[in-house]
XYZ file of C-alpha atoms in Angstrom:
314
model
C -59.090 -9.422 -2.625
C -56.614 -7.139 -0.846
C -56.926 -6.916 2.943
C -58.436 -3.837 4.521
C -55.983 -0.943 4.502
C -53.355 -2.909 2.512
C -52.195 -3.388 -1.070
C -53.015 -6.109 -3.532
C -50.487 -8.756 -4.576
C -49.859 -7.085 -7.954
C -49.102 -3.702 -6.294
C -46.712 -5.298 -3.811
C -44.752 -7.100 -6.564
C -44.431 -3.895 -8.623
C -45.570 -5.107 -12.091
C -48.497 -3.947 -14.238
C -49.896 -7.387 -14.991
C -49.296 -11.043 -14.237
C -46.883 -12.528 -16.780
C -47.851 -15.671 -18.646
C -46.106 -18.984 -18.041
C -43.752 -20.385 -20.686
C -44.690 -24.033 -20.278
C -47.443 -25.873 -18.457
C -47.244 -29.514 -17.527
C -43.757 -30.109 -19.038
C -41.495 -32.611 -17.396
C -38.392 -31.196 -15.750
C -35.058 -32.570 -16.891
C -32.017 -31.812 -14.708
C -28.962 -30.077 -16.156
C -26.799 -33.201 -15.861
C -29.072 -35.273 -18.120
C -29.491 -32.554 -20.777
C -27.402 -33.058 -23.968
C -24.616 -30.564 -24.604
C -25.110 -30.028 -28.372
C -28.110 -31.723 -29.964
C -27.550 -30.311 -33.461
C -24.091 -31.936 -33.665
C -25.612 -35.375 -33.081
C -28.054 -35.147 -35.988
C -27.221 -35.690 -39.680
C -24.063 -37.088 -41.246
C -20.745 -36.900 -39.481
C -17.171 -36.540 -40.826
C -15.572 -39.921 -41.531
C -11.861 -40.384 -42.140
C -10.714 -42.720 -44.870
C -8.695 -45.563 -43.428
C -5.204 -45.474 -41.985
C -2.765 -42.608 -42.496
C -0.070 -42.840 -45.190
C 3.614 -42.461 -44.367
C 5.932 -40.086 -46.210
C 8.315 -41.726 -48.728
C 10.136 -41.037 -51.982
C 6.994 -41.881 -53.948
C 3.954 -39.703 -54.519
C 1.945 -41.772 -52.033
C 0.874 -39.732 -49.010
C 0.482 -36.412 -50.868
C -2.729 -34.757 -52.037
C -1.541 -34.362 -55.681
C -1.139 -37.404 -57.910
C 2.074 -36.136 -59.572
C 4.915 -33.859 -58.496
C 4.672 -30.243 -59.679
C 7.785 -28.174 -60.346
C 8.138 -24.520 -59.429
C 9.406 -23.569 -62.927
C 8.600 -25.506 -66.054
C 9.954 -25.118 -69.641
C 12.513 -22.464 -68.623
C 15.685 -21.881 -70.779
C 19.209 -22.784 -69.653
C 21.165 -19.724 -68.563
C 24.984 -19.543 -68.331
C 26.199 -16.730 -65.951
C 29.685 -16.636 -67.509
C 28.232 -16.125 -70.975
C 25.957 -13.367 -69.741
C 28.904 -11.548 -68.095
C 30.888 -11.661 -71.360
C 27.958 -10.268 -73.352
C 27.523 -7.424 -70.878
C 31.246 -6.619 -71.051
C 31.217 -6.487 -74.869
C 28.198 -4.188 -74.901
C 29.920 -1.799 -72.506
C 33.133 -1.786 -74.615
C 31.167 -0.734 -77.713
C 30.234 2.519 -75.958
C 33.898 3.692 -75.900
C 34.573 6.469 -78.443
C 38.328 5.908 -79.041
C 41.044 3.631 -77.859
C 41.895 2.941 -74.220
C 43.351 5.814 -72.140
C 47.139 5.678 -71.728
C 49.119 8.153 -69.536
C 51.798 10.322 -71.227
C 54.666 9.061 -69.051
C 55.084 5.942 -67.049
C 54.722 5.859 -63.310
C 57.682 6.918 -61.202
C 59.017 4.625 -58.544
C 60.355 5.935 -55.208
C 64.088 5.802 -54.842
C 64.071 4.812 -51.181
C 62.396 5.148 -47.835
C 61.538 8.765 -46.951
C 61.925 10.171 -50.491
C 59.159 12.201 -52.167
C 60.148 11.259 -55.729
C 57.134 10.097 -57.768
C 54.491 11.754 -55.543
C 52.034 14.383 -56.712
C 52.822 16.725 -53.811
C 56.306 17.871 -52.883
C 58.069 17.435 -49.584
C 55.991 18.291 -46.514
C 57.645 20.729 -44.116
C 55.884 19.344 -41.045
C 57.432 15.964 -41.709
C 60.986 17.297 -42.299
C 63.763 15.524 -40.408
C 65.163 18.850 -39.121
C 65.248 19.157 -35.341
C 63.197 21.853 -33.645
C 65.338 24.294 -31.617
C 64.827 23.759 -27.903
C 66.017 25.377 -24.687
C 69.230 24.039 -23.235
C 68.717 21.419 -20.568
C 69.780 22.479 -17.097
C 70.729 19.910 -14.480
C 68.340 19.578 -11.548
C 71.121 19.850 -8.970
C 72.242 17.716 -6.103
C 69.910 15.859 -3.781
C 69.330 16.838 -0.184
C 72.058 15.510 2.109
C 71.087 14.459 5.653
C 73.054 13.180 8.622
C 73.090 9.432 9.188
C 70.482 8.172 11.681
C 71.556 8.010 15.273
C 71.724 4.666 16.894
C 69.719 3.878 19.981
C 66.195 2.754 20.941
C 65.189 6.146 22.390
C 64.841 4.990 25.987
C 67.760 6.184 28.159
C 69.626 7.347 25.040
C 69.988 11.158 24.840
C 69.843 13.214 21.619
C 68.282 10.420 19.545
C 64.851 11.940 18.758
C 64.044 15.045 16.686
C 63.373 17.183 19.773
C 66.022 18.140 22.285
C 66.454 16.349 25.607
C 64.318 17.620 28.489
C 66.454 19.381 31.136
C 66.404 18.012 34.677
C 64.233 19.813 37.267
C 64.206 19.047 40.998
C 60.988 17.694 42.606
C 60.944 17.414 46.436
C 59.304 14.338 47.900
C 56.702 15.974 50.241
C 55.901 18.952 48.012
C 52.114 18.331 47.828
C 51.664 18.342 51.625
C 53.693 21.503 52.017
C 51.584 23.311 49.375
C 48.370 22.166 51.138
C 49.648 23.503 54.490
C 50.397 26.879 52.907
C 46.917 27.108 51.442
C 45.210 26.258 54.780
C 47.320 28.882 56.650
C 46.452 31.568 54.088
C 42.754 30.570 54.254
C 42.618 30.822 58.075
C 44.298 34.195 57.945
C 41.413 35.480 55.752
C 38.690 34.294 58.220
C 37.051 36.744 60.654
C 35.788 35.207 63.939
C 34.906 31.592 64.640
C 32.606 29.148 62.860
C 28.912 29.916 62.476
C 26.684 27.946 64.909
C 22.859 28.013 65.137
C 21.438 29.086 68.476
C 18.297 26.884 68.116
C 17.357 23.403 69.215
C 16.850 20.978 66.334
C 13.198 20.138 65.511
C 11.377 17.732 63.197
C 9.832 20.520 61.115
C 10.802 24.087 60.327
C 7.532 25.464 61.787
C 5.434 24.393 64.765
C 3.015 21.491 64.277
C -0.407 23.090 63.720
C -2.216 19.890 64.723
C -0.515 19.619 68.137
C -2.600 20.887 71.093
C -1.001 22.047 74.348
C -4.335 22.337 76.206
C -6.065 19.209 77.630
C -9.080 17.873 75.735
C -12.606 18.392 77.157
C -14.474 15.357 78.562
C -16.421 13.218 76.093
C -20.137 13.901 75.716
C -22.338 10.939 76.263
C -25.082 10.433 73.693
C -28.589 10.114 75.161
C -30.266 6.885 74.211
C -33.584 7.268 72.395
C -36.628 5.686 73.957
C -38.189 3.006 71.811
C -41.964 2.562 71.660
C -42.988 -0.955 72.516
C -46.691 -0.514 71.584
C -47.283 -0.388 67.764
C -48.903 2.679 66.195
C -52.608 2.402 65.409
C -54.539 5.028 63.427
C -57.585 6.621 65.000
C -59.957 5.275 62.322
C -59.526 2.545 59.682
C -59.040 3.450 55.996
C -62.075 3.846 53.763
C -62.654 1.935 50.524
C -63.706 3.714 47.331
C -66.867 1.682 46.848
C -67.832 3.397 43.544
C -67.594 6.887 45.002
C -65.074 9.310 46.512
C -65.463 8.136 50.124
C -61.878 7.009 50.544
C -60.241 10.017 48.862
C -59.003 13.296 50.210
C -61.073 15.451 47.793
C -64.863 15.628 47.591
C -66.684 14.104 44.616
C -66.893 16.818 41.901
C -70.239 18.288 40.943
C -71.918 17.095 37.700
C -71.463 19.335 34.684
C -73.962 19.459 31.821
C -72.630 17.878 28.582
C -75.248 18.017 25.813
C -74.948 15.454 22.974
C -73.771 17.047 19.757
C -73.691 15.153 16.450
C -70.442 15.271 14.533
C -70.453 16.472 10.994
C -69.364 14.010 8.318
C -66.457 14.929 6.106
C -67.225 15.887 2.504
C -66.095 13.402 -0.141
C -64.391 14.824 -3.244
C -66.113 13.651 -6.444
C -64.994 14.226 -10.059
C -67.189 15.260 -12.987
C -68.355 11.718 -13.636
C -69.488 11.369 -10.042
C -66.774 8.870 -9.027
C -64.748 9.119 -5.876
C -61.277 10.542 -6.489
C -58.374 8.242 -5.581
C -54.813 9.647 -5.719
C -52.191 7.878 -7.816
C -50.268 5.276 -5.822
C -46.617 5.885 -4.929
C -43.613 4.037 -6.328
C -43.981 0.278 -6.294
C -41.337 -2.046 -4.954
C -39.909 -4.952 -6.943
C -38.580 -8.206 -5.464
C -34.770 -8.184 -5.410
C -32.560 -11.243 -5.176
C -30.226 -11.436 -2.215
C -26.453 -11.106 -2.570
C -25.916 -14.664 -1.301
C -28.135 -16.211 -4.005
C -26.433 -14.137 -6.726
C -22.970 -15.297 -5.606
C -24.163 -18.912 -5.510
C -25.507 -18.720 -9.068
C -22.249 -17.200 -10.273
C -19.981 -19.797 -8.705
C -22.205 -22.873 -9.183
C -23.042 -23.732 -12.808
C -23.392 -26.787 -15.045
C -19.607 -27.342 -15.264
C -18.858 -27.565 -11.541
C -22.270 -28.628 -10.189
C -21.131 -32.198 -9.486
C -17.980 -31.043 -7.631
C -17.831 -30.709 -3.839
C -18.722 -27.071 -3.196
C -18.727 -25.823 0.422
C -22.043 -24.560 1.722
C -22.701 -20.837 1.999
C -24.263 -20.970 5.473
C -22.165 -21.773 8.547
C -24.491 -24.587 9.773
């Protein structure tokens, strides 16, 4: 019987009826002890007939008792005789005698002659020279002076450029130019150097946190008087005692509450007088876990005896 407010076992599984069992009371045989192919072990088996025969020049070792030729009772054919017969048959087709040219062939008289050819002399291959423009000489080469001897250092007029002319350079020229510049600079000044008329300070502005006035005297804090005697209320606290004696509010007045019977809900009944029950919702079906599916896929009869690592960590 289903528990109160719950579903029966058949509704929780999600099937319409309980399926029948395939076998009852049969002994279980493990997969290792089960035969692989029982039908192959029953009946007659193929038996080979003795030892194998080796190949030799005799007919022993072959399936046929005698040697069979590819062609048997064929006529002897001579290819030379067949070629002569074909040639005589082709010669019978000629209407008259063999063709002979009117004149004999002409032989060339020498190298480069056109005697005996079908076409005459070819103009493009004539030995006549083509008229060309007269050849003019290219002229003389450029003539240069022989190279000048010398390494270049302390030897004048050896390089391509001309020698640099000598220019005088006084020894103390830089100091004299600096003196001239300082004199001209002082002549352009008006008055003396600029000096500040203020005393140097730490900051640009006055210190806002610095006080010139003296500080007022310190105020002494008055000590608070401590009560030595503990505080006691005027009257002790009151207990509830089943009433409102120990509360701040007064006990509320009683209000009339007459007893009223509740109306029962109407039950919907069909034409046959039976109570209407709605159709149950979708039923759930037991589903195998992903771990068990992976185990069944990887572990089968072929590798069951091998060392397979466990799925769980412990």
